[in-house]
GROMACS .gro file of C-alpha atoms in nm:
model
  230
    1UNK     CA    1   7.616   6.004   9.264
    2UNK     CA    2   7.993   6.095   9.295
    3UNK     CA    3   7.956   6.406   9.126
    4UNK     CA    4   7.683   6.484   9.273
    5UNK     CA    5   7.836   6.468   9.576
    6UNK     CA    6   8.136   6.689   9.488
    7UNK     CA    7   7.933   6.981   9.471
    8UNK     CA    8   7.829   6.966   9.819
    9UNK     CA    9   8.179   6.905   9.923
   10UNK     CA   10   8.301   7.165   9.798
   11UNK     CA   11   8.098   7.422   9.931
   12UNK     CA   12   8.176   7.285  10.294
   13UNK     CA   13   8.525   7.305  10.193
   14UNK     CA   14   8.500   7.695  10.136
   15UNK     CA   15   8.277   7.779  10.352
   16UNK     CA   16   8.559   7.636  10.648
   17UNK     CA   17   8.812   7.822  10.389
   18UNK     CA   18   8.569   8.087  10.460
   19UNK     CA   19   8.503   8.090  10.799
   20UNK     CA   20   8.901   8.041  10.915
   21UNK     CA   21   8.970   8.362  10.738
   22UNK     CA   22   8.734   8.562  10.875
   23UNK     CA   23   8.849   8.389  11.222
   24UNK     CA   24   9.143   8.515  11.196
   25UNK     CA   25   9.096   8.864  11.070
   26UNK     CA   26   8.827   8.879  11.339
   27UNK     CA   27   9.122   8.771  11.609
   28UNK     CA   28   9.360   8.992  11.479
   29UNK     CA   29   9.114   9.313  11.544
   30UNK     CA   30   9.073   9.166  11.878
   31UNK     CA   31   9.431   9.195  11.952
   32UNK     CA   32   9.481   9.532  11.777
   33UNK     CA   33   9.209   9.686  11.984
   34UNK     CA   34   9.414   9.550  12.274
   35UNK     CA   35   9.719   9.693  12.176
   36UNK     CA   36   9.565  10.041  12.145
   37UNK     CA   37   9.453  10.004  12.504
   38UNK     CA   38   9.777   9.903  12.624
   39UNK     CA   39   9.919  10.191  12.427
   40UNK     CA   40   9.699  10.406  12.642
   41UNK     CA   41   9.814  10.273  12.945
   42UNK     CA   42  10.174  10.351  12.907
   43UNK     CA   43  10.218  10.005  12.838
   44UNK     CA   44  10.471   9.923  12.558
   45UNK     CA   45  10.569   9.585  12.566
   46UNK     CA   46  10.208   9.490  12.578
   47UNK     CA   47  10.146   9.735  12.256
   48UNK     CA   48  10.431   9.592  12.103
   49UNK     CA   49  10.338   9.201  12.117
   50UNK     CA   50   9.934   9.245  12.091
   51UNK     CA   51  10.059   9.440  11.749
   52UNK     CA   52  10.285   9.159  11.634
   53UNK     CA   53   9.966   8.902  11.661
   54UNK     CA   54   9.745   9.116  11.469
   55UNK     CA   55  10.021   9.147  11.202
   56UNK     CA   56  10.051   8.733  11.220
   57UNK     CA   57   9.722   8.672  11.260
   58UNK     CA   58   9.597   8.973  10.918
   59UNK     CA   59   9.938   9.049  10.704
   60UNK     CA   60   9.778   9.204  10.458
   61UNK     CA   61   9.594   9.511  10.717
   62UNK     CA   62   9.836   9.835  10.657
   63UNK     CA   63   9.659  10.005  10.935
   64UNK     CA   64   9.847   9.705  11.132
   65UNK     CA   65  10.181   9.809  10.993
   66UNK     CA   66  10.128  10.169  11.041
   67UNK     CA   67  10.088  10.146  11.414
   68UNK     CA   68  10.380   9.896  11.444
   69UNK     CA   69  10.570  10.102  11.327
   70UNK     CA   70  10.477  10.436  11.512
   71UNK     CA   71  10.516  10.189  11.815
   72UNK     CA   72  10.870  10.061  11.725
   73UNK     CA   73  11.007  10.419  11.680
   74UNK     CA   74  10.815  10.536  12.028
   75UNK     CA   75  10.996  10.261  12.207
   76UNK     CA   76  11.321  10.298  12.078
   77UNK     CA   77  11.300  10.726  12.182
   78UNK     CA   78  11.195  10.588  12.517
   79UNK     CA   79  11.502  10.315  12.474
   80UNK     CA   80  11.759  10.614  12.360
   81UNK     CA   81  11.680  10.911  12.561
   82UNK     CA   82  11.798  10.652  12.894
   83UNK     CA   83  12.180  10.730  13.003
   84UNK     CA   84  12.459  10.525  13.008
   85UNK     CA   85  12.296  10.267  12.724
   86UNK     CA   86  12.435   9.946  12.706
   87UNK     CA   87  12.602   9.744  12.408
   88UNK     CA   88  12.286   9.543  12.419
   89UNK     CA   89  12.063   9.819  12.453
   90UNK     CA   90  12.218  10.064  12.197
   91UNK     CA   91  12.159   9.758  11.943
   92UNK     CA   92  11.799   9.762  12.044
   93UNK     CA   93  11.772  10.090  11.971
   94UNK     CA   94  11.909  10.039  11.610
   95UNK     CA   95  11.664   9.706  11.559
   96UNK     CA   96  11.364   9.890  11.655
   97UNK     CA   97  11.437  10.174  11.427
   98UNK     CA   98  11.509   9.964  11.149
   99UNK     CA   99  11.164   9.754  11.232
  100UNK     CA  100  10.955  10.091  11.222
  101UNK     CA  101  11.100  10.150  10.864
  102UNK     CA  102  11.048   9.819  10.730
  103UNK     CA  103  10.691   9.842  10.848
  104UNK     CA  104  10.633  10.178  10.725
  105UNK     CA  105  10.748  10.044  10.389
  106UNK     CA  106  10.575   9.743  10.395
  107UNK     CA  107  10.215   9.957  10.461
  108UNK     CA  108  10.250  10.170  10.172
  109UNK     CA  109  10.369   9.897   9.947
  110UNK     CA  110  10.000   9.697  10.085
  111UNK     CA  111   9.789  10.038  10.065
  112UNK     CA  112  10.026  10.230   9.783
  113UNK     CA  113   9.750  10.506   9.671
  114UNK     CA  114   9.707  10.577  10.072
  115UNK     CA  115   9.854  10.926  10.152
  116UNK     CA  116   9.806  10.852  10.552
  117UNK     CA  117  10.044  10.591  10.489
  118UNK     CA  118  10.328  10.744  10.292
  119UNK     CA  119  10.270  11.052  10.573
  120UNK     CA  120  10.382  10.804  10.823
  121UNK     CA  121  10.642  10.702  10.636
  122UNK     CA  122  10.776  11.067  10.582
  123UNK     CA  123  10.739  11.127  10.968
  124UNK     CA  124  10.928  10.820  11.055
  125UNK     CA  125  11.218  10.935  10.774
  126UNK     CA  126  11.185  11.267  10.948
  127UNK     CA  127  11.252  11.184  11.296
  128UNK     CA  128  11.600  11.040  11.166
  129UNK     CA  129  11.714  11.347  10.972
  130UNK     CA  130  11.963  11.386  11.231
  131UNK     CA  131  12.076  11.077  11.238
  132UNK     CA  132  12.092  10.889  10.930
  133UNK     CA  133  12.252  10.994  10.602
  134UNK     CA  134  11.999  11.101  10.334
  135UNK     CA  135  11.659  11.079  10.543
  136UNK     CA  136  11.574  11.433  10.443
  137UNK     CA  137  11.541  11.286  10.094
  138UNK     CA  138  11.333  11.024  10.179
  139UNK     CA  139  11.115  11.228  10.365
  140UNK     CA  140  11.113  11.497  10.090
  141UNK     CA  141  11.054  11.153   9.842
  142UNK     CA  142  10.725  11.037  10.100
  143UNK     CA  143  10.573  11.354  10.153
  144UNK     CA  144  10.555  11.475   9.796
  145UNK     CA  145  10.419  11.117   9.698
  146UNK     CA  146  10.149  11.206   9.970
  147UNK     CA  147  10.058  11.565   9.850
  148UNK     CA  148  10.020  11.365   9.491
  149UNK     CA  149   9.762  11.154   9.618
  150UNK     CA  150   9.530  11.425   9.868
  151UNK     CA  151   9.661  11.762   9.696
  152UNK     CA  152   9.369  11.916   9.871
  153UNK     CA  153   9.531  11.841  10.239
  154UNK     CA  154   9.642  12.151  10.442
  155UNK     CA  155   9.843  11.955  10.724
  156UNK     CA  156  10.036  11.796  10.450
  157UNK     CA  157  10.137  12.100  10.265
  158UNK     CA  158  10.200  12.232  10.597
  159UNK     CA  159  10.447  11.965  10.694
  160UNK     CA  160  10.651  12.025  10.365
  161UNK     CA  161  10.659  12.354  10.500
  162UNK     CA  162  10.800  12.252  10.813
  163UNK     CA  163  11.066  12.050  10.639
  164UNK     CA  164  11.206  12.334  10.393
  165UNK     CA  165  11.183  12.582  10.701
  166UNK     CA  166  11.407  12.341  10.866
  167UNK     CA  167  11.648  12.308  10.597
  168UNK     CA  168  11.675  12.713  10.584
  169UNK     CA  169  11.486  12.701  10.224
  170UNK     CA  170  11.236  12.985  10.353
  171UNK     CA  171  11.168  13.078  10.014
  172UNK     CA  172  11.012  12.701   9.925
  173UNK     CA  173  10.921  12.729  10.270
  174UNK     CA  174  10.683  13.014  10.241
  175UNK     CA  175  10.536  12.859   9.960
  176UNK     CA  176  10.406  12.549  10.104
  177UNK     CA  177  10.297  12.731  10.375
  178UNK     CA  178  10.133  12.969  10.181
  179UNK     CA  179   9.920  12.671  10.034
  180UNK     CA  180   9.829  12.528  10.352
  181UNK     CA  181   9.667  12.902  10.422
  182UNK     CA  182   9.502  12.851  10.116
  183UNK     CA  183   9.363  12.492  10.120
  184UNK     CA  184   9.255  12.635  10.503
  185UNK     CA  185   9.225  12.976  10.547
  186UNK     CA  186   9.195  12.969  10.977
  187UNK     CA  187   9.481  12.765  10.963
  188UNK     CA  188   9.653  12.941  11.270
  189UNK     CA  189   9.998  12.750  11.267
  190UNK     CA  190  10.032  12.776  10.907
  191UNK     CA  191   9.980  13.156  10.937
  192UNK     CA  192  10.238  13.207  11.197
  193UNK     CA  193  10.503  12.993  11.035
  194UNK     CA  194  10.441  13.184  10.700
  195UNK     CA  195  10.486  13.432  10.893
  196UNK     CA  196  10.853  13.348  11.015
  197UNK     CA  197  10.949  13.230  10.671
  198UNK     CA  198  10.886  13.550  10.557
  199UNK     CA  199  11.000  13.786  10.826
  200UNK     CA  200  11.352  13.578  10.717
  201UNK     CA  201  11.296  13.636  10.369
  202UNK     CA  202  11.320  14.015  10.508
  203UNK     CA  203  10.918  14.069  10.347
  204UNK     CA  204  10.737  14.243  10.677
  205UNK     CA  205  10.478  14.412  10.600
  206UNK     CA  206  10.395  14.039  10.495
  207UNK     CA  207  10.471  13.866  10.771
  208UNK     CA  208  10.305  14.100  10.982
  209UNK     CA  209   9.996  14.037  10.785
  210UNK     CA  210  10.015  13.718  10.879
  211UNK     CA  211  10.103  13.760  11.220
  212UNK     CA  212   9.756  13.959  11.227
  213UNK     CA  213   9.587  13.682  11.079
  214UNK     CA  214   9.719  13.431  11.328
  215UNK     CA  215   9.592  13.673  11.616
  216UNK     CA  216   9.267  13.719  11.461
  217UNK     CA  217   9.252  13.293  11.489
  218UNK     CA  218   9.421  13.229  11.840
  219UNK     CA  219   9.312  13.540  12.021
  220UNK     CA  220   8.916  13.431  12.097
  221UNK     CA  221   9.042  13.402  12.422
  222UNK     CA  222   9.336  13.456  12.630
  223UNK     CA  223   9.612  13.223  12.603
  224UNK     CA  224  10.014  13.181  12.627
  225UNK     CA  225   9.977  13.151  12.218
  226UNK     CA  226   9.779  13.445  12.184
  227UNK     CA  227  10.067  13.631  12.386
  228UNK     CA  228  10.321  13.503  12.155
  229UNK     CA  229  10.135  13.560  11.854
  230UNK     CA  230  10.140  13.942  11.950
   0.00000   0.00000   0.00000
């Protein structure tokens, strides 16, 4: 009779086990797909603590971690780009930046063979080239570690591009470009930056090519980027 009655028990024991979990993952969508709504409505804080109780209430979602810390770096542009920042402020700004890293971190280390999430990690690196010592390298680091996982992805190749161009390596820079034309031929932006990388590297009949190429792409209709193009 006792062990007969052990069986029982212990199904009603997982099944709560069960049924709490799923509770709170349940919850914690609730509350993300809050936070995305206050995110459309311009409201921060809101964003901000509806993202912290789907993180409590589901640690182990990346998606979670991802948007915190997209969220974290938002507010703390919105924080910096005030005047006349106080002490207390200017210490914000620093926490918040230093929360969307952790949480950048902390998604690719749940979801390592994600390239969305090391992406997000090189854009957050990225947006602190200027500002912090040896973030180029970690966004270099990210990036790569995303093309290794989706080699096939234009927008990535295209943003290793962008981050070569910016570091005056137009030769690299025109390469990864180059790729992104390739993975995606009516790839308009990658055209036209190709085409400045090599109009530097002093190759024009290329980057005229390309310029031709971009018009071809942007020039269905008329537009302020079809007049730039030409």
């Amino acid at each position: 009779f006792i062990v007969n009655s052990l069986v029982p028990l212990g199904m009603i024991a997982i099944t709560v086990f069960v049924g709490y979990q799923l509770g709170r993952i349940i919850t914690a969508d609730y509350y993300f797909a809050q936070s995305l709504y206050a995110a459309q409505a311009n409201r921060g804080t809101d964003t901000y603590n509806d993202q912290i109780q789907a993180m409590t209430l589901n640690p182990m979602d990346d998606n979670y971690r991802v948007s915190y810390s997209q969220t974290n770096l938002a507010l703390a542009n919105a924080l910096a780009s005030q005047k006349d920042l106080t002490d207390q402020q200017k210490s914000m700004v620093t926490q918040l930046v230093q929360q969307s890293i952790r949480e950048a971190r902390n998604a690719v280390s749940l979801a390592p063979q994600r390239a969305a999430d090391w992406e997000n990690l090189a854009s957050i690196y990225q947006s602190l080239i200027n500002f912090a010592q040896g973030a180029d390298q970690w966004t270099l680091a990210s990036l790569n570690q995303a093309i290794s996982l989706d080699p096939s992805n234009a927008q990535l190749r295209f943003s290793l591009g962008s981050l070569y161009f910016s570091a005056k390596d137009y030769q690299t820079a025109a390469q990864a470009f180059n790729l992104a034309t390739a993975l995606k031929p009516d790839y308009a932006n990658a055209h036209y930056n190709l085409a400045q990388a090599l109009k530097l590297l002093k190759l024009n009949d290329q980057a005229v090519q390309e310029l031709q190429l971009t018009s071809q792409l942007v020039c269905v209709t008329a537009s302020a980027d079809c007049d730039k193009v030409n």
